[in-house]
GROMACS .gro file of C-alpha atoms in nm:
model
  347
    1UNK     CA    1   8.437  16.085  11.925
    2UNK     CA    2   8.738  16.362  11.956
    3UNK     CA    3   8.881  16.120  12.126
    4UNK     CA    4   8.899  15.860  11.874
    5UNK     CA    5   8.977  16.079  11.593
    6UNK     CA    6   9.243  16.223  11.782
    7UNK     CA    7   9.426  15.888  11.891
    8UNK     CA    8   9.365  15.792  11.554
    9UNK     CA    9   9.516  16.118  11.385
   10UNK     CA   10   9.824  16.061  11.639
   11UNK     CA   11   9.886  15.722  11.527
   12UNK     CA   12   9.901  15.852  11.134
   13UNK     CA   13  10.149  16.057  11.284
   14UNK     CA   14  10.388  15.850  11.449
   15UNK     CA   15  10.362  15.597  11.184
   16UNK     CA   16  10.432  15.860  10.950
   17UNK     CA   17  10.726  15.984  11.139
   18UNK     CA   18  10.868  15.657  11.222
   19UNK     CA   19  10.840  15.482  10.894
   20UNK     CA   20  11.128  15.619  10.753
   21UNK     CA   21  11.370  15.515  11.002
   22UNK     CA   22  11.112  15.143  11.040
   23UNK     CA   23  11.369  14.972  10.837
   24UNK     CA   24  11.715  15.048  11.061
   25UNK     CA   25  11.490  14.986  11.395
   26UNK     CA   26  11.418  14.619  11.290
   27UNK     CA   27  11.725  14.514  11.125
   28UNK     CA   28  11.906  14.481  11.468
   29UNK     CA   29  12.142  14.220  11.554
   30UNK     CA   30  12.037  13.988  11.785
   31UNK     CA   31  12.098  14.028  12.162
   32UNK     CA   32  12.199  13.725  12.416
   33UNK     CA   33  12.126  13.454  12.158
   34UNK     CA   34  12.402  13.175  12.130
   35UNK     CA   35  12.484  13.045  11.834
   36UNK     CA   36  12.822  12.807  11.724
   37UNK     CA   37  13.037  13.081  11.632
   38UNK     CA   38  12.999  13.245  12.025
   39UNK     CA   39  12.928  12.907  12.177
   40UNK     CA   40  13.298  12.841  12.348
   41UNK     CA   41  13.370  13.241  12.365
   42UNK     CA   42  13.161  13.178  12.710
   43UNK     CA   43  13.297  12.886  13.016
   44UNK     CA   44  12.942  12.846  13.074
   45UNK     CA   45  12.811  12.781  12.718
   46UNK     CA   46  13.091  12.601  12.683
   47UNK     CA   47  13.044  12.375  12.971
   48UNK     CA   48  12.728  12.315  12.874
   49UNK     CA   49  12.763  12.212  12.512
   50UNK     CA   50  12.934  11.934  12.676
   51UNK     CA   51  12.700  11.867  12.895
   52UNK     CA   52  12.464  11.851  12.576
   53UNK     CA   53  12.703  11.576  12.484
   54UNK     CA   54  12.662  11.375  12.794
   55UNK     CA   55  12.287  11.421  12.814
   56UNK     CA   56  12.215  11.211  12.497
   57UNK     CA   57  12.455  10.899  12.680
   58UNK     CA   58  12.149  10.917  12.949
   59UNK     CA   59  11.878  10.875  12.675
   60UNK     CA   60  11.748  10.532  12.719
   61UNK     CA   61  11.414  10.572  12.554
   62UNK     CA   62  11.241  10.878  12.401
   63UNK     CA   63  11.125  11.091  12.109
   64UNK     CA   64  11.333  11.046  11.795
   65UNK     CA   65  11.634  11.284  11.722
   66UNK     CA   66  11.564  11.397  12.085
   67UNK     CA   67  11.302  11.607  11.998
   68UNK     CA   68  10.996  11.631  12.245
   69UNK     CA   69  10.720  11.647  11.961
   70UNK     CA   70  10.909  11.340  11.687
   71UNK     CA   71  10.848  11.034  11.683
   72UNK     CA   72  10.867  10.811  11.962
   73UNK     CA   73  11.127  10.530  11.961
   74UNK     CA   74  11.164  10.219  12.168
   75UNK     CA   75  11.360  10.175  12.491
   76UNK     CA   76  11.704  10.078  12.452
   77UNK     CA   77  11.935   9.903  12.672
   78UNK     CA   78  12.290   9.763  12.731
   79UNK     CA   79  12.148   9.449  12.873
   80UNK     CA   80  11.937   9.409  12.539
   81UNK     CA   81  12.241   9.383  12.298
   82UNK     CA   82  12.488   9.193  12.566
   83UNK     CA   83  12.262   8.946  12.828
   84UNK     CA   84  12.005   8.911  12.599
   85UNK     CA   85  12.204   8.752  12.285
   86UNK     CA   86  12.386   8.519  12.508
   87UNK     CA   87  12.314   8.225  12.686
   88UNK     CA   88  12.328   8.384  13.067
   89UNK     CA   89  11.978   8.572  13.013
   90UNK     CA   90  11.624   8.502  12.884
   91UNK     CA   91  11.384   8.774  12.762
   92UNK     CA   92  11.101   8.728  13.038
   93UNK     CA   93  10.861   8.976  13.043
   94UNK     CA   94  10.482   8.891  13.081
   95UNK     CA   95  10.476   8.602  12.807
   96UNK     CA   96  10.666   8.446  12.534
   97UNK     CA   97  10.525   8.708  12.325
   98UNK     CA   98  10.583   9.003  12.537
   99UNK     CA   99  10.805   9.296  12.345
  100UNK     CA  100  10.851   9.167  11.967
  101UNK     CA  101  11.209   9.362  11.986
  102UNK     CA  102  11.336   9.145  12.184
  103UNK     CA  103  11.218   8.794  12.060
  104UNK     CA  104  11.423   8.951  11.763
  105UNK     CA  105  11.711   9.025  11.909
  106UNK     CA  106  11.716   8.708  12.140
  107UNK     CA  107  11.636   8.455  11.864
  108UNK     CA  108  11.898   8.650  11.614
  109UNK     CA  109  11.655   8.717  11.378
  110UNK     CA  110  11.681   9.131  11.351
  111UNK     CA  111  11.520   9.322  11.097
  112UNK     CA  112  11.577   9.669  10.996
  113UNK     CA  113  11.258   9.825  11.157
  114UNK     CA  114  11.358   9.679  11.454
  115UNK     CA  115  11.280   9.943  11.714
  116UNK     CA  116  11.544   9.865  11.998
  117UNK     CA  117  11.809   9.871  11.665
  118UNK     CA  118  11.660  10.200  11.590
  119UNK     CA  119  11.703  10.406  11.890
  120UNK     CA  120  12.054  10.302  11.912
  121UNK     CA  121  12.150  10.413  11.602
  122UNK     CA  122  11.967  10.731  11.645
  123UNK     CA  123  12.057  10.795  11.988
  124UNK     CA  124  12.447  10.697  11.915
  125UNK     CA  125  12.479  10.926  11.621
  126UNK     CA  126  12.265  11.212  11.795
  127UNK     CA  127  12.532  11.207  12.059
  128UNK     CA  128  12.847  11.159  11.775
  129UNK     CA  129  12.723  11.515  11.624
  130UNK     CA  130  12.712  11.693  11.946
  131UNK     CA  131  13.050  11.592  12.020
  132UNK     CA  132  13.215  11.687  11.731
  133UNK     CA  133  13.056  12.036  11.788
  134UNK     CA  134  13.254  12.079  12.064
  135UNK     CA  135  13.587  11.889  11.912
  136UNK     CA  136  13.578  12.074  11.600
  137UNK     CA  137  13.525  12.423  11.728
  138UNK     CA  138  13.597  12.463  12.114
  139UNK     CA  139  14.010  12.503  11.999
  140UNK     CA  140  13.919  12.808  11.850
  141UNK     CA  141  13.732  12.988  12.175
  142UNK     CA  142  13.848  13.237  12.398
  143UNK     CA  143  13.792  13.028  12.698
  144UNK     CA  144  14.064  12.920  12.980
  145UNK     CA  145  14.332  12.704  12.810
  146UNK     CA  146  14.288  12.433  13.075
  147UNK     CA  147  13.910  12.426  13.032
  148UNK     CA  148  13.919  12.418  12.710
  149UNK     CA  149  14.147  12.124  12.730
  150UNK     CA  150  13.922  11.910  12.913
  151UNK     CA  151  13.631  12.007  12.752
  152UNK     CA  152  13.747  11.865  12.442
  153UNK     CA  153  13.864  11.542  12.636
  154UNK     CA  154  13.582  11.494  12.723
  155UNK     CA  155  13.359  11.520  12.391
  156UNK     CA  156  13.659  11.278  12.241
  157UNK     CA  157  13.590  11.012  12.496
  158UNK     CA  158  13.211  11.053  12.456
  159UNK     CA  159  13.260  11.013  12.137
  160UNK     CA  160  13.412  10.679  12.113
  161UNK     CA  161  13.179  10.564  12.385
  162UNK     CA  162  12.911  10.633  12.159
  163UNK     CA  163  13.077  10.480  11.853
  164UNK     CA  164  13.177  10.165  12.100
  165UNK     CA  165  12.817  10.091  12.103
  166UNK     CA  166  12.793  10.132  11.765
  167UNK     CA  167  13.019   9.882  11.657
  168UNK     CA  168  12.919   9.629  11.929
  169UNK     CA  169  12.607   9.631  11.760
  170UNK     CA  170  12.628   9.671  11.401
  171UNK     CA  171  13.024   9.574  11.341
  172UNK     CA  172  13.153   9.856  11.113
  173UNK     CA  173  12.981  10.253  11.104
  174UNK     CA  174  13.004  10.515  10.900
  175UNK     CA  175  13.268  10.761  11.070
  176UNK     CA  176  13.228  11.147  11.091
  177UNK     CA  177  13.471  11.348  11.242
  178UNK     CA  178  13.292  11.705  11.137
  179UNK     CA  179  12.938  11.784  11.012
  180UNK     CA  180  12.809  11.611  10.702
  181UNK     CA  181  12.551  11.863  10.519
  182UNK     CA  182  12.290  11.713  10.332
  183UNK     CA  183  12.449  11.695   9.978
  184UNK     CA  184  12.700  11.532  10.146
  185UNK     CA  185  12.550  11.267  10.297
  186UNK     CA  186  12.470  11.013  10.008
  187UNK     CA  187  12.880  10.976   9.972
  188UNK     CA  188  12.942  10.847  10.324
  189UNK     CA  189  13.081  10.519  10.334
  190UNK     CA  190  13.060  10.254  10.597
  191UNK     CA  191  13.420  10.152  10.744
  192UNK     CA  192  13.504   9.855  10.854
  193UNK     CA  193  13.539   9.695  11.219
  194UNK     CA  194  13.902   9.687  11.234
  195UNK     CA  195  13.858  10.052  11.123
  196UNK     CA  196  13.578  10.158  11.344
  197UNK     CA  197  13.774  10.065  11.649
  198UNK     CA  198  14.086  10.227  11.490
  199UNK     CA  199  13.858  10.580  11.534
  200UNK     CA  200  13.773  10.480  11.849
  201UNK     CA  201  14.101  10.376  12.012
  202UNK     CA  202  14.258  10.708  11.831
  203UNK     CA  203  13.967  10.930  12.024
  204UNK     CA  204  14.074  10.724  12.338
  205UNK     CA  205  14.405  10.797  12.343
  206UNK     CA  206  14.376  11.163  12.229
  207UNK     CA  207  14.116  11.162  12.537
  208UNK     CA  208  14.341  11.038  12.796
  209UNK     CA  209  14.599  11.285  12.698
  210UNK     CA  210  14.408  11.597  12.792
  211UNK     CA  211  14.142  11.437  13.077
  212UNK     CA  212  14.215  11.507  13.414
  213UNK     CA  213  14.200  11.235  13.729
  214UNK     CA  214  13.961  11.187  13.881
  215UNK     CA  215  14.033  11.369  14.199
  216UNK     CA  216  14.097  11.685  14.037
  217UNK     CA  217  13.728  11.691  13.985
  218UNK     CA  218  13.542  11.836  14.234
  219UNK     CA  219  13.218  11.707  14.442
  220UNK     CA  220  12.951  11.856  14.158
  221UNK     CA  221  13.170  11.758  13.873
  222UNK     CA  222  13.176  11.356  13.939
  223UNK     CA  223  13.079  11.168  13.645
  224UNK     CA  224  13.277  11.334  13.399
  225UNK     CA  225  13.572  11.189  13.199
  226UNK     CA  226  13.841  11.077  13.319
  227UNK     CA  227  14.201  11.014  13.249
  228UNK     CA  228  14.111  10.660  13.377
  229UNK     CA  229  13.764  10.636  13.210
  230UNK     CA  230  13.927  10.696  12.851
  231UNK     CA  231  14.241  10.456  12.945
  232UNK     CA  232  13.978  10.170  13.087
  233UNK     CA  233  13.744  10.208  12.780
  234UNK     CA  234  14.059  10.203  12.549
  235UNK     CA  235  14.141   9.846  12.728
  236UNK     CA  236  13.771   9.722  12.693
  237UNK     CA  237  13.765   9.814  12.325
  238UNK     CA  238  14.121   9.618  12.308
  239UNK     CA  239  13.932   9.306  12.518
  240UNK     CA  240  13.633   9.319  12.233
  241UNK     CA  241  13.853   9.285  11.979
  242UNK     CA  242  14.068   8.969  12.110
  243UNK     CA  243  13.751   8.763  12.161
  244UNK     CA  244  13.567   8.848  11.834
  245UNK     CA  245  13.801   9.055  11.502
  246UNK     CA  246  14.116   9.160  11.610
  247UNK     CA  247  14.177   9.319  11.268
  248UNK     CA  248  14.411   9.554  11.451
  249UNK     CA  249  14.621   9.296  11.603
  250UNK     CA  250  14.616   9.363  11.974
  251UNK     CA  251  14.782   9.132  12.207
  252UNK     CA  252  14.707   9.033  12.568
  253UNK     CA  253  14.974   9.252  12.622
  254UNK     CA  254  14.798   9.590  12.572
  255UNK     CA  255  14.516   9.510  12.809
  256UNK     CA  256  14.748   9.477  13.074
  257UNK     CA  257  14.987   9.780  13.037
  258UNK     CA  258  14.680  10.008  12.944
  259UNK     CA  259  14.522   9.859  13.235
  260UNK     CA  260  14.805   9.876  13.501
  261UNK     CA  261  14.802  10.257  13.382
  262UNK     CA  262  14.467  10.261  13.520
  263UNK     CA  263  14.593  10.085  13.846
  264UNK     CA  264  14.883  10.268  13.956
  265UNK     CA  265  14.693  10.577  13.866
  266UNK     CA  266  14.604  10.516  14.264
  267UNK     CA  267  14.230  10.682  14.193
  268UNK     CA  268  14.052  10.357  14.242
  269UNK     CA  269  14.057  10.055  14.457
  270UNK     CA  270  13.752   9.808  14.471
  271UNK     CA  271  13.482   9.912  14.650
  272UNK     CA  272  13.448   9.681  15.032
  273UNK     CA  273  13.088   9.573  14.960
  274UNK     CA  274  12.982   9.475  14.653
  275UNK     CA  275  12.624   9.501  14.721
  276UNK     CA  276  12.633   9.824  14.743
  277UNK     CA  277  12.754   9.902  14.388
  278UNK     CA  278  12.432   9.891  14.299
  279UNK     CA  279  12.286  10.066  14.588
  280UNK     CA  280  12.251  10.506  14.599
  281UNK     CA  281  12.546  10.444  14.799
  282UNK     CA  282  12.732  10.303  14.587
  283UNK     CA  283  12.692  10.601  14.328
  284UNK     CA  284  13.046  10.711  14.200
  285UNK     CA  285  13.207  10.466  14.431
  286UNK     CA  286  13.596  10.390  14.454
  287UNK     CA  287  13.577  10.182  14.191
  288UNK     CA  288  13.372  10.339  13.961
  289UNK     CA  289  13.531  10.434  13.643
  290UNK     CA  290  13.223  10.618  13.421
  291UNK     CA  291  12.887  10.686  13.549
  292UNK     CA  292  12.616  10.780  13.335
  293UNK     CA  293  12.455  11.072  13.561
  294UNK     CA  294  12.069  11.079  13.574
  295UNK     CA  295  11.848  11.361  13.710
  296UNK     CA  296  11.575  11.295  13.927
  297UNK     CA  297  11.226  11.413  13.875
  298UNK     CA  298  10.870  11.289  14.041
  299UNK     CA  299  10.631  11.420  13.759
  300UNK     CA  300  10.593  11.059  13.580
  301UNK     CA  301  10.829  10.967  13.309
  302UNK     CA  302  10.952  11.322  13.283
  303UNK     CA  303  11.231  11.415  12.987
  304UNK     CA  304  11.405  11.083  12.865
  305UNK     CA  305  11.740  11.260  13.009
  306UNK     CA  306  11.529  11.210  13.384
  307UNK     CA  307  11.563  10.914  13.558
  308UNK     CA  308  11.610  10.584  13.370
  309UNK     CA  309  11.341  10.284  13.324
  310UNK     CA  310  11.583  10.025  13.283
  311UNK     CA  311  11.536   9.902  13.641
  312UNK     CA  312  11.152   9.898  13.565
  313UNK     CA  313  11.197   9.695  13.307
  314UNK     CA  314  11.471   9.365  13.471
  315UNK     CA  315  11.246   9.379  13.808
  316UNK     CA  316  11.026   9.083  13.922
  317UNK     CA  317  10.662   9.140  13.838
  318UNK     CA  318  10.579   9.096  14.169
  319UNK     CA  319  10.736   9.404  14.277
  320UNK     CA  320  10.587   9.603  13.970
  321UNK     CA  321  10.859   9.581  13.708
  322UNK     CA  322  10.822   9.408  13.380
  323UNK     CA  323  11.061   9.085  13.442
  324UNK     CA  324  11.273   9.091  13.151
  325UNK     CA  325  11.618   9.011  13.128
  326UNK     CA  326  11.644   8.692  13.356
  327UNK     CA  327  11.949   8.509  13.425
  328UNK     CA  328  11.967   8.136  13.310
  329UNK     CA  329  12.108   7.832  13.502
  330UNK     CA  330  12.423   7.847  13.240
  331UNK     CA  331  12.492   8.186  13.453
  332UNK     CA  332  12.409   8.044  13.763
  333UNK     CA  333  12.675   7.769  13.729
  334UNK     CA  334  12.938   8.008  13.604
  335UNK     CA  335  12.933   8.126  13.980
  336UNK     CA  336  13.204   7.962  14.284
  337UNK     CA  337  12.988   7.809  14.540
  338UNK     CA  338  13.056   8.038  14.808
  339UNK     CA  339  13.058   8.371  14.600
  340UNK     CA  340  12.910   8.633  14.747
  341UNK     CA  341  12.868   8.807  14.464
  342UNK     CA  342  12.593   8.555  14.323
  343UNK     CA  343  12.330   8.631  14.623
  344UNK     CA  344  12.348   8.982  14.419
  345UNK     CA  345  12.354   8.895  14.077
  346UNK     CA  346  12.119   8.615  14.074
  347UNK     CA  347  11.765   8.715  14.254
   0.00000   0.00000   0.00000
């Protein structure tokens, strides 16, 4: 009972004594949190804000907004908006009926709840606001000049990659070079297509002026951004145009001297066996421009940064994948009799 009353009595005490001073002991700054203003003070926060940037380009399925407890949006692949609307591939899968997305997006008829539709957008513009954290703040760090070069090379080319999708798929975007706050939001305006890929050649450019090579990367650094990646995507953007609105009014021309750029770079050369492209040892090969870089994990489906279904999804069902995306005779015939390329394309 002393005992009590005494702990008790020395608690009165030291709350008594402390209160006064309660006030100045809580309101402390906090310690070892980053936030935007310190983010590119740091090489290692810095590094991996990119990274941040990079990780949403491996997102081919997953919660909404990225987040681990939203909503859950459909898988989305490159395959889905390219093969798949064209007359090389048919949707597959277990029956005619199999994944409504993509009877949608086969027969052209595309609604706006459209799921595959969905995750691109969100996935695209998820990755669009990352990189302009780093493009609209990493000038004013404290980090190595060089670094900070690259990094922001890097976040320019990602994103136009992530706008190239964009436009592939829904023609002209809305365009946001900074953060758009809420109350700002209802006044954005979609651009055009000749405008979109305007942005996007500008970011390409401004890209390949501060990338590096490719061999000035080293082993654990492979898959970043190149000089060559910005200069090849600048030429495919260019290519997309010709065949389908060249409201910019690109020649033939520009594909080849952006591309012979690329070329006499000397950083790539076509890879011997072209089987192996798509093999583990083909990873990062000679001839690889961009890589999207996955992690590997063997706890199920793991993050939607881990791994990627898409091969799950075009196998045979035989061999446990779902059997979409299969190639039609049209694509069969497009093939040289003796190409050895079509034992690999065509299974």
């Amino acid at each position: 009972m002393k005992s009590t009353r005494a702990a008790s009595l020395l608690g009165l005490l030291l709350t008594t004594a402390l209160a006064p001073g309660c006030k100045d002991f809580l309101d402390k700054q906090p310690l070892g949190t980053t936030t935007q203003d310190n983010l590119f003070k740091d090489p290692t926060n810095a590094v991996q804000a990119v990274n941040a940037t990079y990780d949403v380009a491996a997102w081919d399925q997953g919660p909404k907004w990225g987040d681990p407890n939203g909503q859950y949006v459909a898988q989305t692949y490159e395959w889905m908006f390219g093969d798949l609307m064209t007359d090389d591939s048919e949707k597959g899968g277990s029956s005619p009926s199999d994944f409504g997305p993509l009877i949608e997006l086969k027969t052209w008829n595309i609604p706006p709840s459209n799921q595959t539709i969905t995750t691109l957008w969100v996935h695209s513009f998820t990755g669009i606001a990352r990189a302009n954290t780093v493009i609209n703040n990493v000038d004013a760090g404290t980090i190595d000049a060089a670094l900070k070069s690259r990094l922001k090379g890097e976040a320019l080319f990602l994103r136009a990659y992530f706008y190239f999708n964009l436009v592939k798929a829904f023609g002209g975007v809305p365009l946001f070079e900074k953060t758009v706050t809420p109350t700002e939001a209802p006044n954005v305006t979609r651009a055009s297509i000749a405008e979109t890929y305007a942005f996007i050649e500008k970011d390409l450019k401004a890209a390949a002026a501060l990338l590096p090579e490719k061999n000035a990367y080293a082993q654990a650094d492979l898959g970043r951004a190149t000089k060559g990646a910005a200069n090849g995507y600048l030429a495919r953007a260019i290519m997309y145009q010709l065949g389908t609105v060249n409201g910019n009014k690109h020649t033939w021309q520009d594909v080849y001297d952006i591309t012979s750029t690329v070329i006499s770079s000397a950083q790539y050369s076509l890879y011997p066996n072209y089987a192996a492209i798509h093999q583990d040892i083909g990873e990062n090969s000679s001839e690889s421009l961009f890589e999207i870089q996955f992690g590997s994990d063997n706890n199920g489906y793991g993050p939607i940064s881990i791994g990627t279904t898409n091969n799950i999804f075009q196998n045979n069902r035989k061999t446990f994948g779902y059997g979409f995306n299969n190639p039609t005779q049209n694509l069969v015939n497009e093939f040289e009799a003796n190409d050895p390329r079509k034992e690999v394309t065509i299974i």
